[in-house]
Coordinates of C-alpha atoms and ligand atoms in Angstrom, one line a residue:
M1 CA 113.0 59.0 96.8
K2 CA 111.0 61.2 94.4
Q3 CA 111.0 65.0 94.6
A4 CA 108.8 66.3 97.4
G5 CA 105.3 67.5 96.4
T6 CA 103.8 64.3 95.0
P7 CA 101.0 62.2 96.6
D8 CA 103.4 59.7 98.1
N9 CA 105.9 62.3 99.2
P10 CA 104.0 65.5 100.1
L11 CA 105.9 68.7 100.6
H12 CA 105.9 69.6 104.3
I13 CA 106.1 73.3 105.1
A14 CA 106.2 74.9 108.5
I15 CA 104.9 78.5 108.7
V16 CA 105.9 80.4 111.8
G17 CA 103.3 83.1 112.6
S18 CA 99.6 83.3 111.8
G19 CA 99.3 87.0 110.6
P20 CA 98.4 88.0 107.1
S21 CA 101.7 86.9 105.6
G22 CA 101.5 83.5 107.1
F23 CA 97.9 83.0 105.7
Y24 CA 98.8 84.4 102.3
A25 CA 101.8 82.1 102.1
T26 CA 99.4 79.2 103.0
E27 CA 97.0 80.3 100.3
A28 CA 99.8 80.5 97.7
L29 CA 101.1 77.0 98.6
I30 CA 97.6 75.5 98.3
K31 CA 96.9 77.3 95.0
S32 CA 100.2 76.0 93.5
G33 CA 98.5 72.6 93.0
I34 CA 101.4 70.6 94.3
N35 CA 100.9 68.0 97.1
V36 CA 101.6 70.1 100.2
K37 CA 101.0 69.9 103.9
I38 CA 101.2 73.2 105.8
N39 CA 101.8 73.3 109.5
M40 CA 101.3 76.8 110.9
L41 CA 102.8 77.5 114.3
E42 CA 101.7 80.5 116.3
R43 CA 103.0 81.6 119.7
L44 CA 99.5 82.8 120.9
P45 CA 96.4 80.6 121.1
A46 CA 94.6 83.0 118.9
P47 CA 95.6 83.4 115.2
Y48 CA 95.6 86.4 112.8
G49 CA 98.5 88.4 114.2
L50 CA 98.1 92.2 114.0
V51 CA 94.7 91.8 112.3
R52 CA 93.5 90.8 115.8
H53 CA 96.0 92.6 118.0
G54 CA 97.0 95.7 115.9
V55 CA 94.1 96.9 113.7
A56 CA 92.1 99.5 115.7
P57 CA 88.9 98.3 117.4
D58 CA 86.9 101.1 115.8
H59 CA 88.0 99.8 112.3
A60 CA 86.0 96.6 112.3
K61 CA 85.7 96.6 108.5
L62 CA 89.5 96.1 108.1
K63 CA 89.3 92.9 110.2
Q64 CA 87.2 91.3 107.5
A65 CA 90.4 89.7 106.2
I66 CA 89.8 87.2 109.0
Q67 CA 86.9 85.7 107.0
L68 CA 89.4 84.8 104.2
Y69 CA 91.9 83.4 106.7
D70 CA 89.2 81.2 108.2
K71 CA 88.4 79.9 104.7
I72 CA 92.1 79.2 104.0
A73 CA 92.3 77.3 107.4
E74 CA 89.5 75.0 106.3
A75 CA 91.8 73.4 103.6
R76 CA 92.6 69.8 104.3
E77 CA 96.3 70.6 103.7
F78 CA 96.4 72.9 106.7
T79 CA 97.1 72.3 110.4
Y80 CA 97.3 75.1 113.0
L81 CA 99.2 74.7 116.2
G82 CA 98.5 77.8 118.4
N83 CA 100.2 78.5 121.8
V84 CA 103.5 77.2 120.3
N85 CA 106.5 79.6 120.5
V86 CA 109.1 78.7 117.9
G87 CA 112.5 79.0 119.4
R88 CA 111.2 78.2 122.9
D89 CA 108.7 75.3 122.7
I90 CA 110.3 73.8 119.6
T91 CA 113.6 74.7 118.0
V92 CA 114.2 75.7 114.4
D93 CA 116.5 72.7 114.1
E94 CA 113.6 70.4 115.1
L95 CA 111.4 72.1 112.4
R96 CA 114.1 71.6 109.8
K97 CA 114.3 67.9 110.6
T98 CA 110.5 67.4 110.4
H99 CA 109.7 69.7 107.4
H100 CA 111.2 70.3 103.9
A101 CA 111.2 74.1 104.5
I102 CA 110.2 76.7 107.0
I103 CA 108.6 80.1 106.2
F104 CA 109.2 82.7 109.0
A105 CA 106.2 85.0 108.9
C106 CA 106.5 86.2 112.5
G107 CA 106.0 89.9 112.1
A108 CA 107.8 92.8 113.9
E109 CA 106.8 92.5 117.5
T110 CA 108.8 95.2 119.2
D111 CA 109.5 98.9 118.6
R112 CA 112.2 101.2 117.4
K113 CA 114.0 103.2 120.0
L114 CA 114.0 107.0 120.1
G115 CA 117.4 107.0 121.7
V116 CA 117.0 110.2 123.8
P117 CA 117.5 110.7 127.6
G118 CA 114.4 109.9 129.6
E119 CA 112.9 107.5 127.0
N120 CA 112.2 105.0 129.8
L121 CA 110.7 107.3 132.3
I122 CA 107.4 106.2 133.9
G123 CA 104.7 107.7 131.7
S124 CA 106.7 107.2 128.5
H125 CA 105.3 104.3 126.5
T126 CA 105.6 102.7 123.1
A127 CA 102.6 102.6 120.8
T128 CA 103.2 98.9 120.6
E129 CA 102.3 98.5 124.3
F130 CA 99.3 100.7 124.2
V131 CA 97.9 99.1 121.0
G132 CA 98.5 95.6 122.4
W133 CA 96.8 96.6 125.6
Y134 CA 93.6 98.0 124.2
N135 CA 93.4 95.1 121.7
G136 CA 93.7 92.5 124.4
H137 CA 97.1 91.1 123.5
P138 CA 98.1 88.8 126.5
D139 CA 101.7 90.2 126.6
Y140 CA 100.3 93.7 127.4
R141 CA 97.3 92.8 129.6
D142 CA 98.9 94.1 132.8
R143 CA 100.4 97.3 131.5
T144 CA 99.1 100.4 133.1
F145 CA 98.4 103.8 131.4
D146 CA 97.9 106.8 133.6
L147 CA 95.3 109.0 131.8
S148 CA 94.8 111.3 134.7
H149 CA 96.8 114.0 133.0
E150 CA 95.5 116.7 130.6
V151 CA 98.3 116.5 128.0
A152 CA 99.2 113.4 125.9
V153 CA 102.0 113.5 123.3
I154 CA 102.4 111.1 120.4
I155 CA 105.8 111.0 118.6
G156 CA 105.5 110.0 115.0
Q157 CA 103.0 110.7 112.2
G158 CA 102.2 107.3 110.7
N159 CA 98.9 105.4 110.8
V160 CA 99.8 103.8 114.1
A161 CA 100.1 107.3 115.6
A162 CA 96.7 108.1 114.1
D163 CA 95.2 105.0 115.8
V164 CA 96.7 105.8 119.2
S165 CA 95.6 109.4 119.1
R166 CA 92.1 108.6 117.8
I167 CA 91.6 106.1 120.6
L168 CA 92.7 108.7 123.1
A169 CA 90.5 111.3 121.4
K170 CA 87.3 109.3 121.1
S171 CA 84.3 109.3 123.6
I172 CA 83.4 106.1 125.3
D173 CA 80.1 106.1 123.3
E174 CA 82.3 105.9 120.1
L175 CA 84.2 102.9 121.5
K176 CA 81.9 100.9 123.6
H177 CA 80.3 98.8 120.8
T178 CA 83.7 97.9 119.3
D179 CA 85.9 94.9 120.3
I180 CA 88.1 97.1 122.4
S181 CA 89.0 95.2 125.6
A182 CA 86.9 95.9 128.7
H183 CA 89.9 96.7 130.9
A184 CA 91.0 99.4 128.4
L185 CA 87.5 100.8 128.0
D186 CA 87.3 101.3 131.8
V187 CA 90.6 103.2 131.9
L188 CA 89.6 105.3 128.8
A189 CA 86.3 106.1 130.4
A190 CA 88.1 107.9 133.3
S191 CA 90.5 109.7 131.0
K192 CA 91.2 113.4 131.8
I193 CA 93.1 114.0 128.6
R194 CA 92.2 117.3 127.0
D195 CA 95.1 118.0 124.6
I196 CA 96.8 115.4 122.3
Y197 CA 99.9 116.5 120.4
V198 CA 100.9 114.4 117.4
I199 CA 104.4 115.4 116.6
G200 CA 106.3 114.8 113.3
R201 CA 110.0 115.3 112.8
R202 CA 109.4 116.3 109.2
G203 CA 106.8 118.6 107.6
P204 CA 103.1 118.3 106.7
A205 CA 104.0 117.1 103.2
Q206 CA 105.9 114.1 104.6
A207 CA 103.4 112.9 107.2
K208 CA 102.7 109.2 106.6
F209 CA 99.0 109.1 107.5
T210 CA 96.6 107.9 104.8
P211 CA 93.7 110.3 103.9
K212 CA 90.9 108.0 105.3
E213 CA 92.6 107.8 108.6
L214 CA 93.4 111.5 108.9
R215 CA 89.9 112.6 107.7
E216 CA 88.4 110.8 110.8
F217 CA 89.9 113.5 113.0
G218 CA 87.5 116.0 111.5
E219 CA 84.6 113.7 112.4
L220 CA 85.1 113.0 116.1
A221 CA 82.3 113.5 118.6
I222 CA 84.3 115.2 121.4
C223 CA 87.6 116.2 119.7
D224 CA 88.6 118.9 117.2
P225 CA 91.8 118.7 115.1
V226 CA 94.0 121.8 115.5
I227 CA 96.7 123.0 113.2
S228 CA 98.2 126.5 113.0
P229 CA 98.2 127.8 109.4
E230 CA 101.8 129.0 109.7
D231 CA 102.8 125.4 110.4
L232 CA 101.7 124.5 106.9
A233 CA 104.4 126.6 105.1
L234 CA 106.4 124.5 102.6
N235 CA 109.9 124.8 101.3
Q236 CA 110.4 124.4 97.5
S237 CA 111.2 120.7 97.6
S238 CA 108.1 120.0 99.6
Q239 CA 106.0 122.0 97.1
R240 CA 107.6 119.9 94.3
E241 CA 106.7 116.8 96.2
L242 CA 103.0 117.8 96.5
E243 CA 102.8 118.8 92.8
D244 CA 104.1 115.4 91.7
K245 CA 101.3 113.4 90.1
T246 CA 102.6 110.2 91.7
N247 CA 102.2 111.7 95.2
I248 CA 98.4 112.1 95.4
T249 CA 98.2 110.7 98.9
S250 CA 100.5 113.4 100.4
A251 CA 98.6 116.1 98.4
K252 CA 95.3 114.8 99.9
I253 CA 96.9 114.8 103.4
Y254 CA 98.2 118.3 103.0
Q255 CA 94.7 119.5 101.8
L256 CA 93.1 117.9 104.9
F257 CA 95.7 119.6 107.2
K258 CA 94.7 122.9 105.4
D259 CA 91.0 122.2 106.0
F260 CA 91.7 121.5 109.6
S261 CA 93.7 124.7 110.0
Q262 CA 90.6 126.7 108.9
L263 CA 88.2 125.2 111.4
Q264 CA 86.8 127.5 114.1
P265 CA 87.4 126.3 117.6
S266 CA 84.3 124.5 119.0
S267 CA 83.2 123.6 122.5
K268 CA 84.4 120.0 122.2
K269 CA 86.3 119.0 125.3
R270 CA 89.4 117.5 123.5
R271 CA 91.8 118.9 120.9
C272 CA 94.2 116.9 118.7
H273 CA 97.1 119.2 117.7
F274 CA 99.3 118.2 114.7
R275 CA 102.7 119.7 115.0
F276 CA 105.6 119.5 112.5
L277 CA 109.4 119.8 112.2
L278 CA 110.0 118.9 115.8
S279 CA 112.2 116.2 117.3
P280 CA 112.2 115.2 120.9
V281 CA 115.8 115.5 122.3
E282 CA 114.9 114.7 125.9
L283 CA 112.0 113.5 128.0
T284 CA 112.0 115.2 131.3
G285 CA 110.8 114.5 134.8
K286 CA 112.1 113.4 138.2
D287 CA 110.3 110.2 139.1
R288 CA 108.0 110.2 136.1
L289 CA 107.5 112.0 132.8
Q290 CA 106.6 115.7 133.2
G291 CA 107.5 117.1 129.8
L292 CA 109.8 117.0 126.9
V293 CA 112.4 119.2 125.1
L294 CA 112.0 119.4 121.4
E295 CA 114.4 120.7 118.8
K296 CA 113.0 122.6 115.8
N297 CA 114.0 121.1 112.5
I298 CA 114.5 122.2 109.0
L299 CA 114.3 119.9 106.0
Q300 CA 117.3 119.2 103.8
G301 CA 117.8 117.3 100.7
E302 CA 116.1 116.8 97.3
A303 CA 112.4 116.4 96.9
F304 CA 111.3 112.9 98.1
N305 CA 114.6 112.6 99.9
Q306 CA 114.3 115.2 102.5
S307 CA 115.5 114.6 106.0
A308 CA 115.0 116.5 109.2
R309 CA 118.0 118.5 110.5
G310 CA 118.1 120.1 114.0
T311 CA 118.4 123.9 114.1
G312 CA 119.7 124.0 117.7
E313 CA 116.6 125.9 118.7
K314 CA 114.7 124.2 121.5
I315 CA 111.2 124.4 122.9
T316 CA 109.8 122.7 126.0
M317 CA 106.4 121.2 126.5
D318 CA 104.5 119.8 129.6
A319 CA 103.2 116.3 129.1
G320 CA 101.7 113.7 131.5
I321 CA 101.9 110.8 129.1
L322 CA 103.8 110.1 125.9
F323 CA 103.6 107.4 123.2
R324 CA 106.5 106.7 120.9
S325 CA 105.0 105.6 117.6
I326 CA 108.1 105.6 115.4
G327 CA 107.8 102.2 113.9
Y328 CA 108.0 98.5 114.8
H329 CA 111.0 96.2 114.9
G330 CA 111.5 92.5 114.5
V331 CA 112.6 90.1 117.2
P332 CA 115.2 87.4 116.5
I333 CA 114.4 83.7 116.7
A334 CA 117.2 81.4 117.9
G335 CA 118.8 79.6 114.9
V336 CA 117.7 82.1 112.3
P337 CA 120.0 84.9 110.9
F338 CA 118.9 88.4 112.0
D339 CA 119.7 91.9 111.0
G340 CA 119.6 93.8 114.3
R341 CA 119.8 97.2 112.6
K342 CA 116.8 96.7 110.3
G343 CA 115.0 94.3 112.7
T344 CA 114.4 91.8 109.8
I345 CA 115.6 88.4 108.7
P346 CA 118.1 89.0 106.0
N347 CA 116.8 87.5 102.7
S348 CA 116.9 87.5 99.0
K349 CA 113.3 87.7 97.8
G350 CA 112.2 85.5 100.6
R351 CA 115.2 83.1 100.7
V352 CA 116.9 83.6 104.1
T353 CA 120.5 84.6 103.8
D354 CA 123.5 84.8 106.1
Q355 CA 126.1 87.3 105.0
G356 CA 124.7 87.0 101.5
A357 CA 124.7 83.2 101.3
V358 CA 121.3 81.5 101.0
I359 CA 120.5 79.1 103.9
P360 CA 118.7 76.0 102.5
Q361 CA 115.2 75.3 103.9
L362 CA 114.7 78.7 105.4
Y363 CA 112.3 81.3 103.9
T364 CA 110.6 84.5 105.2
A365 CA 107.5 86.6 104.4
G366 CA 105.8 89.8 105.6
W367 CA 107.1 92.4 108.1
I368 CA 109.9 90.2 109.3
K369 CA 111.1 89.9 105.7
R370 CA 110.8 93.5 104.4
G371 CA 110.4 95.6 107.6
P372 CA 107.4 97.1 109.3
S373 CA 105.5 98.8 106.5
G374 CA 102.5 98.2 104.4
I375 CA 98.9 97.4 104.9
I376 CA 97.3 93.9 105.3
G377 CA 97.0 93.5 101.5
T378 CA 100.6 94.4 100.9
N379 CA 101.6 91.1 102.4
R380 CA 99.8 89.0 99.8
A381 CA 102.2 89.8 96.9
D382 CA 105.1 89.6 99.4
S383 CA 104.1 86.0 100.4
V384 CA 103.5 85.0 96.8
E385 CA 107.0 86.0 95.9
T386 CA 108.4 83.9 98.8
V387 CA 106.3 80.9 97.8
E388 CA 107.3 81.2 94.2
N389 CA 111.0 81.1 95.1
L390 CA 110.4 78.2 97.5
L391 CA 108.8 76.2 94.7
Q392 CA 111.6 77.0 92.4
D393 CA 114.0 75.3 94.9
L394 CA 111.8 72.2 95.1
S395 CA 114.3 69.9 93.3
S396 CA 117.0 70.9 95.8
F397 CA 115.1 69.7 98.9
D398 CA 116.4 66.8 100.8
T399 CA 114.5 63.7 99.8
S400 CA 116.9 61.1 101.4
V401 CA 114.8 60.9 104.5
V402 CA 111.0 61.1 105.1
K403 CA 109.8 64.3 106.5
P404 CA 106.9 63.6 108.9
G405 CA 105.7 67.3 109.1
V406 CA 103.2 67.9 111.9
D407 CA 103.3 64.2 112.9
G408 CA 106.9 64.8 113.9
V409 CA 106.1 67.9 115.8
L410 CA 103.3 66.6 118.0
P411 CA 105.3 64.1 120.0
I412 CA 107.9 66.8 120.8
L413 CA 105.2 69.2 122.0
K414 CA 103.5 66.5 124.0
E415 CA 106.7 65.4 125.7
R416 CA 107.4 69.1 126.6
K417 CA 103.8 69.4 127.9
V418 CA 103.1 72.3 125.5
H419 CA 99.3 72.9 125.5
F420 CA 98.9 73.5 121.8
V421 CA 95.6 74.8 120.4
T422 CA 94.3 73.4 117.1
F423 CA 92.1 75.5 114.7
P424 CA 88.8 73.8 115.7
E425 CA 89.8 74.5 119.3
W426 CA 90.6 78.1 118.5
K427 CA 87.1 78.4 116.9
K428 CA 85.6 77.2 120.2
I429 CA 87.4 80.0 122.0
D430 CA 86.3 82.4 119.2
R431 CA 82.6 81.5 119.7
K432 CA 83.0 82.0 123.4
E433 CA 84.4 85.5 122.9
V434 CA 81.5 86.4 120.6
E435 CA 79.1 85.2 123.2
R436 CA 80.8 87.2 126.0
G437 CA 80.5 90.4 123.9
K438 CA 76.8 90.1 123.4
P439 CA 75.5 91.6 126.7
A440 CA 77.5 94.8 126.0
G441 CA 76.6 95.0 122.3
K442 CA 80.2 94.3 121.3
P443 CA 81.2 92.0 118.4
R444 CA 83.3 90.1 121.0
E445 CA 84.9 90.4 124.4
K446 CA 88.4 89.0 123.9
F447 CA 90.1 86.8 126.3
T448 CA 93.2 88.7 127.3
R449 CA 95.1 85.9 129.1
V450 CA 96.4 82.7 127.7
Q451 CA 95.1 80.7 130.7
E452 CA 91.6 82.0 130.2
M453 CA 91.6 80.8 126.6
L454 CA 93.0 77.4 127.5
A455 CA 90.3 77.1 130.3
V456 CA 87.6 77.3 127.6
L457 CA 89.0 74.0 126.2
D458 CA 89.1 72.2 129.5
Ligands
LIG501 C1 98.9 99.0 115.3 C2 98.7 98.6 113.9 C3 97.5 98.8 113.2 C4 97.4 98.4 111.9 N1 96.2 98.6 111.3 C5 96.0 98.2 110.0 C6 94.8 98.5 109.3 O1 93.9 99.0 109.9 N2 94.7 98.1 108.0 C7 95.7 97.5 107.3 O2 95.5 97.2 106.2 N3 96.9 97.3 107.9 C8 97.1 97.6 109.2 N4 98.3 97.4 109.9 C9 99.3 96.7 109.1 C10 99.1 95.2 109.1 O3 98.7 94.8 110.4 C11 100.4 94.5 108.8 O4 100.8 94.8 107.4 C12 100.4 92.9 108.9 O5 99.8 92.5 110.1 C13 101.8 92.3 108.8 O6 101.6 90.9 108.8 P1 102.6 89.8 109.2 O7 102.0 88.5 109.0 O8 104.0 90.1 108.6 O9 102.9 90.1 110.8 P2 101.9 90.0 112.0 O10 100.5 90.4 111.7 O11 102.5 90.7 113.2 O12 101.8 88.4 112.4 C14 103.0 87.8 113.0 C15 102.5 86.6 113.8 O13 103.7 85.8 114.2 C16 103.5 85.4 115.5 N5 104.9 85.1 116.1 C17 105.9 85.9 116.4 N6 106.9 85.3 116.8 C18 106.6 83.9 116.9 C19 107.3 82.8 117.3 N7 108.5 82.8 117.8 N8 106.6 81.6 117.2 C20 105.4 81.5 116.7 N9 104.7 82.6 116.3 C21 105.3 83.8 116.4 C22 102.9 86.6 116.2 O14 102.2 86.2 117.5 C23 101.9 87.0 115.1 O15 100.6 86.4 115.3 C24 98.4 97.8 111.2 C25 99.7 97.6 111.8 C26 99.8 98.0 113.2 C27 101.1 97.8 113.9
LIG502 N1 94.5 102.0 109.0 C1 95.6 101.5 108.4 O1 95.5 101.2 107.2 C2 96.8 101.3 109.2 C3 96.8 101.5 110.5 C4 98.0 101.3 111.2 C5 99.2 101.0 110.6 N2 99.1 100.8 109.2 C6 100.4 100.5 108.4 O2 101.4 99.9 109.2 C7 102.7 100.4 108.8 C8 103.4 100.9 110.1 O3 102.8 102.1 110.6 P1 103.7 103.0 111.6 O4 102.8 104.2 111.9 O5 104.2 102.2 112.7 O6 105.0 103.4 110.8 P2 105.2 104.6 109.7 O7 104.1 104.7 108.7 O8 106.6 104.2 109.1 O9 105.4 105.9 110.5 C9 106.4 106.1 111.4 C10 106.5 107.6 111.9 O10 107.5 107.7 112.9 C11 108.4 108.7 112.5 N3 109.7 108.4 113.0 C12 110.5 107.4 112.7 N4 111.7 107.5 113.5 C13 111.6 108.6 114.2 C14 112.5 109.3 115.1 N5 113.6 108.7 115.4 N6 112.0 110.4 115.7 C15 110.8 110.9 115.3 N7 110.0 110.4 114.5 C16 110.4 109.2 113.9 C17 108.4 108.7 111.0 O11 108.9 109.9 110.4 P3 109.7 110.0 109.1 O12 108.7 109.9 108.0 O13 110.5 111.2 109.1 O14 110.6 108.7 109.0 C18 106.9 108.5 110.7 O15 106.2 109.7 110.9 C19 102.4 101.5 107.8 O16 102.6 101.0 106.5 C20 101.0 101.9 108.1 O17 100.4 102.4 106.9 C21 98.0 100.9 108.5

């Protein structure tokens, strides 16, 4: 048979995951001009990955990427099968038999571990859980967050930590017209939190916020940012880092910290404190979290390569609730190599490898390929690289048997009674969510349980 990618032998590609990297891979395949059929499989009924379940509800503009993904989904080459968990509802081997190649674009769905005693105490949560909960992710619908305490601590100084602390810091009026889930809004409305501590293990020059996100802390209705000027002292290497012309973001962040440190205290009822050079060494409490022990750090190493080293000096802090926001981590899929330390699928520029050897048919893109960093747009170039390499391998694809693509998958799912959701069905759920949001002046009220979504289709 002729090489795949021709009208009488279309190239059948399965894409696992419907986040940005899955949609950008779809776009790149369609744009390639070859005859291709794309079968996107997503474990939730709803598509868009972290654009729906990660991006903060008060950052509606950033969700506009969804309009592009909807446009991509209109292509006749594209099929969407939501509510299909690859590895559980269908095996990787079955996808290999039915498709020429598979692109794993399944993101980084769990979190890194802090590795200190007390990490799992009641009241100590991951940012992943909290973000999923306020964004209506079905996995986190039934989590509970006790906001009856006055002190909340966030470990980590990246943009996810900024999201978590901002949501805790905002008034209900600032949130009630967003797509935040109703169950979360109710709990946040009763919050007693007064002081939020956002704690970095390194210094103010190494915080990973972006300026736009940090600036918002100076514009909140009921919360002031607090930084003590002496916390902004820099060692020589950090000064060098901030003077470097390629490091404008960190210089802007440092300037914002400086501006915050000069603010006069106001009568706002909440404060968000940014603290540096502190690492938690123990979370304390008998039956639940009551506080934490932090070790003071100094920085060591050359500029741009400085790491935190404990000094042995410890301080204690009371805390009623704590969020570990120290980065996401991938989850393995049965039948696919996995690097448990990095939390990624090992690969060479998108070609999946096992101990260095390329595994035919398997490709990867996005956070599961390169690790949990980068904004939505970063995934576009990343997916393009994977698709370019996949297309380079075209001549090596097995053409001795016909690959049925989605037509080979549907009978398997039907036999297993998997209630898969097509894209037009998802759009029906989507319209219902928008309708449900209208009475409260919200862009949508998400369904937060899979059964509720499927019930819309009955
Ligand atoms: C809390 C948070 C907020 C963010 N906010 C912003 C922001 O405001 N702006 C910005 O530019 N970037 C933001 N980002 C970064 C951005 O969301 C990521 O760069 C991007 O979503 C990564 O895309 P991805 O496709 O690799 O993974 P994801 O978006 O995670 O998509 C992976 C998809 O795969 C599915 N999946 C997983 N396992 C399986 C399986 N076994 N079978 C089938 N499907 C599966 C998942 O359900 C998910 O839908 C944020 C990230 C986080 C964590
Ligand atoms: N609005 C937006 O655009 C937006 C919103 C959310 C997320 N995102 C993006 O999504 C990506 C992921 O964000 P993220 O915040 O999860 O990750 P991140 O930017 O990598 O930040 C992780 C933070 O955790 C700290 N950390 C890691 N391990 C630690 C440990 N063992 N102890 C103490 N602190 C530790 C890191 O400190 P070190 O620096 O010392 O390692 C860093 O401050 C980023 O690229 C981010 O920009 C974007």
